[in-house]
């Protein structure tokens, strides 16, 4: 028996491997790049898509242009909007501005932090300063929005 050690494990691993490939083919693990994307409107709203849920807010560029934000008016969970509808407003020491939905759908969450700390938009507009999360009615609503490179160019041309 010395040097000719036989084991039952290669057969078992081979059987497991075949069974796993039948249950979960590799293609099931591929993720479309479009599933996780951030898009922008010419009016400086952003839309971070994660599957069919979009997190929406105003961009850092918009926050800087508005100045110190003192109040945010947001919709209710369950409200429905078409792409382009005004869903809320933002007030700063300089101006008040409506905020428009870059995609249509149903509001599934609002950022409650903004009612107590609207200024978070000035310091973290595209992260902690998001406004609403929307379950998109039609993900193709985002097809004509700008990607990051196109939005950066738009901002350069706007300033």
PDB file of C-alpha atoms in Angstrom:
ATOM      1  CA  UNK A   1       0.000   0.000   0.000  1.00  0.00           C
ATOM      2  CA  UNK A   2       2.955   2.314   0.279  1.00  0.00           C
ATOM      3  CA  UNK A   3       2.953   4.930  -2.531  1.00  0.00           C
ATOM      4  CA  UNK A   4      -0.319   3.746  -4.073  1.00  0.00           C
ATOM      5  CA  UNK A   5      -2.797   5.454  -1.865  1.00  0.00           C
ATOM      6  CA  UNK A   6      -6.312   5.393  -3.314  1.00  0.00           C
ATOM      7  CA  UNK A   7      -9.031   7.737  -2.119  1.00  0.00           C
ATOM      8  CA  UNK A   8     -12.738   8.041  -2.687  1.00  0.00           C
ATOM      9  CA  UNK A   9     -12.644  11.875  -2.696  1.00  0.00           C
ATOM     10  CA  UNK A  10     -11.946  12.506  -6.413  1.00  0.00           C
ATOM     11  CA  UNK A  11     -15.137  10.629  -7.299  1.00  0.00           C
ATOM     12  CA  UNK A  12     -17.148  12.535  -4.697  1.00  0.00           C
ATOM     13  CA  UNK A  13     -15.810  15.946  -5.826  1.00  0.00           C
ATOM     14  CA  UNK A  14     -16.481  15.102  -9.423  1.00  0.00           C
ATOM     15  CA  UNK A  15     -20.097  14.185  -8.574  1.00  0.00           C
ATOM     16  CA  UNK A  16     -20.554  17.410  -6.587  1.00  0.00           C
ATOM     17  CA  UNK A  17     -19.131  19.467  -9.403  1.00  0.00           C
ATOM     18  CA  UNK A  18     -21.518  17.925 -11.946  1.00  0.00           C
ATOM     19  CA  UNK A  19     -24.491  18.402  -9.600  1.00  0.00           C
ATOM     20  CA  UNK A  20     -23.571  22.040  -8.899  1.00  0.00           C
ATOM     21  CA  UNK A  21     -23.292  22.810 -12.594  1.00  0.00           C
ATOM     22  CA  UNK A  22     -26.818  21.479 -13.149  1.00  0.00           C
ATOM     23  CA  UNK A  23     -28.252  23.458 -10.230  1.00  0.00           C
ATOM     24  CA  UNK A  24     -26.437  26.771 -10.730  1.00  0.00           C
ATOM     25  CA  UNK A  25     -24.933  27.341 -14.159  1.00  0.00           C
ATOM     26  CA  UNK A  26     -22.221  29.974 -14.315  1.00  0.00           C
ATOM     27  CA  UNK A  27     -24.390  32.299 -16.410  1.00  0.00           C
ATOM     28  CA  UNK A  28     -26.671  32.777 -13.409  1.00  0.00           C
ATOM     29  CA  UNK A  29     -23.872  34.694 -11.688  1.00  0.00           C
ATOM     30  CA  UNK A  30     -23.195  37.197 -14.448  1.00  0.00           C
ATOM     31  CA  UNK A  31     -24.465  40.695 -13.640  1.00  0.00           C
ATOM     32  CA  UNK A  32     -25.335  43.202 -16.300  1.00  0.00           C
ATOM     33  CA  UNK A  33     -23.300  46.403 -16.043  1.00  0.00           C
ATOM     34  CA  UNK A  34     -26.492  48.410 -16.575  1.00  0.00           C
ATOM     35  CA  UNK A  35     -27.993  46.959 -13.388  1.00  0.00           C
ATOM     36  CA  UNK A  36     -25.752  49.175 -11.244  1.00  0.00           C
ATOM     37  CA  UNK A  37     -25.311  52.567 -12.869  1.00  0.00           C
ATOM     38  CA  UNK A  38     -25.522  56.264 -12.075  1.00  0.00           C
ATOM     39  CA  UNK A  39     -27.149  58.554 -14.634  1.00  0.00           C
ATOM     40  CA  UNK A  40     -27.690  62.317 -14.676  1.00  0.00           C
ATOM     41  CA  UNK A  41     -30.195  64.838 -16.049  1.00  0.00           C
ATOM     42  CA  UNK A  42     -29.299  68.183 -17.650  1.00  0.00           C
ATOM     43  CA  UNK A  43     -31.111  69.813 -14.673  1.00  0.00           C
ATOM     44  CA  UNK A  44     -28.557  68.234 -12.265  1.00  0.00           C
ATOM     45  CA  UNK A  45     -30.562  65.390 -10.716  1.00  0.00           C
ATOM     46  CA  UNK A  46     -28.898  62.013 -10.375  1.00  0.00           C
ATOM     47  CA  UNK A  47     -30.353  58.534 -10.511  1.00  0.00           C
ATOM     48  CA  UNK A  48     -28.354  55.648  -9.001  1.00  0.00           C
ATOM     49  CA  UNK A  49     -29.881  52.443 -10.271  1.00  0.00           C
ATOM     50  CA  UNK A  50     -29.614  49.187  -8.369  1.00  0.00           C
ATOM     51  CA  UNK A  51     -31.748  46.657 -10.202  1.00  0.00           C
ATOM     52  CA  UNK A  52     -35.193  48.248 -10.576  1.00  0.00           C
ATOM     53  CA  UNK A  53     -34.743  50.685  -7.650  1.00  0.00           C
ATOM     54  CA  UNK A  54     -33.366  54.153  -8.341  1.00  0.00           C
ATOM     55  CA  UNK A  55     -31.936  56.426  -5.645  1.00  0.00           C
ATOM     56  CA  UNK A  56     -32.601  60.021  -6.689  1.00  0.00           C
ATOM     57  CA  UNK A  57     -31.220  63.343  -5.538  1.00  0.00           C
ATOM     58  CA  UNK A  58     -29.478  66.498  -6.716  1.00  0.00           C
ATOM     59  CA  UNK A  59     -25.844  66.465  -7.750  1.00  0.00           C
ATOM     60  CA  UNK A  60     -22.916  68.100  -5.990  1.00  0.00           C
ATOM     61  CA  UNK A  61     -22.916  70.674  -8.818  1.00  0.00           C
ATOM     62  CA  UNK A  62     -26.548  71.611  -8.050  1.00  0.00           C
ATOM     63  CA  UNK A  63     -25.915  71.735  -4.301  1.00  0.00           C
ATOM     64  CA  UNK A  64     -22.981  74.096  -4.817  1.00  0.00           C
ATOM     65  CA  UNK A  65     -25.050  76.329  -7.118  1.00  0.00           C
ATOM     66  CA  UNK A  66     -27.931  76.484  -4.630  1.00  0.00           C
ATOM     67  CA  UNK A  67     -25.782  77.461  -1.656  1.00  0.00           C
ATOM     68  CA  UNK A  68     -26.720  76.579   1.923  1.00  0.00           C
ATOM     69  CA  UNK A  69     -29.801  74.372   1.773  1.00  0.00           C
ATOM     70  CA  UNK A  70     -32.268  75.063   4.586  1.00  0.00           C
ATOM     71  CA  UNK A  71     -35.384  73.060   3.648  1.00  0.00           C
ATOM     72  CA  UNK A  72     -36.368  70.051   1.524  1.00  0.00           C
ATOM     73  CA  UNK A  73     -39.935  69.093   0.598  1.00  0.00           C
ATOM     74  CA  UNK A  74     -40.262  65.387  -0.227  1.00  0.00           C
ATOM     75  CA  UNK A  75     -43.160  63.194  -1.378  1.00  0.00           C
ATOM     76  CA  UNK A  76     -44.734  60.346   0.610  1.00  0.00           C
ATOM     77  CA  UNK A  77     -43.856  56.666   0.287  1.00  0.00           C
ATOM     78  CA  UNK A  78     -46.316  55.200  -2.207  1.00  0.00           C
ATOM     79  CA  UNK A  79     -46.553  58.358  -4.348  1.00  0.00           C
ATOM     80  CA  UNK A  80     -46.183  57.711  -8.072  1.00  0.00           C
ATOM     81  CA  UNK A  81     -44.409  59.925 -10.587  1.00  0.00           C
ATOM     82  CA  UNK A  82     -43.879  59.979 -14.323  1.00  0.00           C
ATOM     83  CA  UNK A  83     -40.418  60.749 -15.671  1.00  0.00           C
ATOM     84  CA  UNK A  84     -40.004  64.555 -15.643  1.00  0.00           C
ATOM     85  CA  UNK A  85     -42.618  65.218 -12.936  1.00  0.00           C
ATOM     86  CA  UNK A  86     -41.725  67.522 -10.064  1.00  0.00           C
ATOM     87  CA  UNK A  87     -41.578  65.382  -6.923  1.00  0.00           C
ATOM     88  CA  UNK A  88     -40.345  67.901  -4.386  1.00  0.00           C
ATOM     89  CA  UNK A  89     -38.400  71.072  -3.830  1.00  0.00           C
ATOM     90  CA  UNK A  90     -35.269  72.388  -2.250  1.00  0.00           C
ATOM     91  CA  UNK A  91     -34.881  75.773  -0.594  1.00  0.00           C
ATOM     92  CA  UNK A  92     -31.595  77.475   0.070  1.00  0.00           C
ATOM     93  CA  UNK A  93     -30.578  80.871   1.348  1.00  0.00           C
ATOM     94  CA  UNK A  94     -30.345  81.907  -2.345  1.00  0.00           C
ATOM     95  CA  UNK A  95     -33.374  80.311  -4.013  1.00  0.00           C
ATOM     96  CA  UNK A  96     -36.083  77.667  -4.120  1.00  0.00           C
ATOM     97  CA  UNK A  97     -36.040  75.022  -6.818  1.00  0.00           C
ATOM     98  CA  UNK A  98     -38.254  72.133  -7.856  1.00  0.00           C
ATOM     99  CA  UNK A  99     -36.686  68.692  -8.167  1.00  0.00           C
ATOM    100  CA  UNK A 100     -37.748  66.483 -11.083  1.00  0.00           C
ATOM    101  CA  UNK A 101     -37.934  62.711 -11.381  1.00  0.00           C
ATOM    102  CA  UNK A 102     -35.297  61.409 -13.813  1.00  0.00           C
ATOM    103  CA  UNK A 103     -37.291  58.138 -14.028  1.00  0.00           C
ATOM    104  CA  UNK A 104     -40.918  57.241 -13.395  1.00  0.00           C
ATOM    105  CA  UNK A 105     -42.147  54.901 -10.701  1.00  0.00           C
ATOM    106  CA  UNK A 106     -43.366  54.531  -7.133  1.00  0.00           C
ATOM    107  CA  UNK A 107     -41.605  56.036  -4.108  1.00  0.00           C
ATOM    108  CA  UNK A 108     -40.483  53.178  -1.847  1.00  0.00           C
ATOM    109  CA  UNK A 109     -38.362  55.198   0.604  1.00  0.00           C
ATOM    110  CA  UNK A 110     -37.647  58.810   1.517  1.00  0.00           C
ATOM    111  CA  UNK A 111     -34.532  60.137   3.231  1.00  0.00           C
ATOM    112  CA  UNK A 112     -35.904  61.180   6.639  1.00  0.00           C
ATOM    113  CA  UNK A 113     -32.492  62.609   7.568  1.00  0.00           C
ATOM    114  CA  UNK A 114     -33.167  65.574   5.275  1.00  0.00           C
ATOM    115  CA  UNK A 115     -36.091  66.899   7.328  1.00  0.00           C
ATOM    116  CA  UNK A 116     -33.785  67.482  10.314  1.00  0.00           C
ATOM    117  CA  UNK A 117     -30.524  68.054   8.446  1.00  0.00           C
ATOM    118  CA  UNK A 118     -31.160  69.476   4.956  1.00  0.00           C
ATOM    119  CA  UNK A 119     -27.604  70.852   4.943  1.00  0.00           C
ATOM    120  CA  UNK A 120     -26.301  67.296   4.462  1.00  0.00           C
ATOM    121  CA  UNK A 121     -27.058  67.892   0.780  1.00  0.00           C
ATOM    122  CA  UNK A 122     -24.348  70.569   0.719  1.00  0.00           C
ATOM    123  CA  UNK A 123     -21.722  68.201   2.115  1.00  0.00           C
ATOM    124  CA  UNK A 124     -22.832  64.819   0.711  1.00  0.00           C
ATOM    125  CA  UNK A 125     -25.377  65.415  -2.075  1.00  0.00           C
ATOM    126  CA  UNK A 126     -24.620  62.222  -3.976  1.00  0.00           C
ATOM    127  CA  UNK A 127     -24.244  59.916  -0.969  1.00  0.00           C
ATOM    128  CA  UNK A 128     -26.020  60.600   2.353  1.00  0.00           C
ATOM    129  CA  UNK A 129     -28.004  63.499   0.830  1.00  0.00           C
ATOM    130  CA  UNK A 130     -30.212  61.399  -1.472  1.00  0.00           C
ATOM    131  CA  UNK A 131     -33.894  62.390  -1.604  1.00  0.00           C
ATOM    132  CA  UNK A 132     -36.003  59.363  -2.537  1.00  0.00           C
ATOM    133  CA  UNK A 133     -35.808  55.773  -3.706  1.00  0.00           C
ATOM    134  CA  UNK A 134     -38.163  54.824  -6.515  1.00  0.00           C
ATOM    135  CA  UNK A 135     -39.172  51.439  -7.840  1.00  0.00           C
ATOM    136  CA  UNK A 136     -38.913  52.159 -11.546  1.00  0.00           C
ATOM    137  CA  UNK A 137     -41.969  51.500 -13.696  1.00  0.00           C
ATOM    138  CA  UNK A 138     -39.784  51.228 -16.807  1.00  0.00           C
ATOM    139  CA  UNK A 139     -35.989  50.964 -16.602  1.00  0.00           C
ATOM    140  CA  UNK A 140     -35.729  52.300 -20.165  1.00  0.00           C
ATOM    141  CA  UNK A 141     -36.618  55.726 -18.676  1.00  0.00           C
ATOM    142  CA  UNK A 142     -32.911  55.992 -17.847  1.00  0.00           C
ATOM    143  CA  UNK A 143     -31.721  55.237 -21.387  1.00  0.00           C
ATOM    144  CA  UNK A 144     -31.552  58.891 -22.469  1.00  0.00           C
ATOM    145  CA  UNK A 145     -29.925  60.169 -19.265  1.00  0.00           C
ATOM    146  CA  UNK A 146     -26.236  61.127 -19.244  1.00  0.00           C
ATOM    147  CA  UNK A 147     -23.469  58.879 -17.951  1.00  0.00           C
ATOM    148  CA  UNK A 148     -20.770  60.314 -15.691  1.00  0.00           C
ATOM    149  CA  UNK A 149     -18.459  61.445 -18.525  1.00  0.00           C
ATOM    150  CA  UNK A 150     -21.263  63.174 -20.454  1.00  0.00           C
ATOM    151  CA  UNK A 151     -22.490  64.844 -17.252  1.00  0.00           C
ATOM    152  CA  UNK A 152     -18.987  66.125 -16.400  1.00  0.00           C
ATOM    153  CA  UNK A 153     -18.792  67.662 -19.881  1.00  0.00           C
ATOM    154  CA  UNK A 154     -22.286  69.160 -19.429  1.00  0.00           C
ATOM    155  CA  UNK A 155     -21.176  70.782 -16.139  1.00  0.00           C
ATOM    156  CA  UNK A 156     -18.043  72.229 -17.773  1.00  0.00           C
ATOM    157  CA  UNK A 157     -20.179  73.744 -20.529  1.00  0.00           C
ATOM    158  CA  UNK A 158     -22.718  75.072 -17.971  1.00  0.00           C
ATOM    159  CA  UNK A 159     -20.187  76.961 -15.863  1.00  0.00           C
TER     160      UNK A 159
END
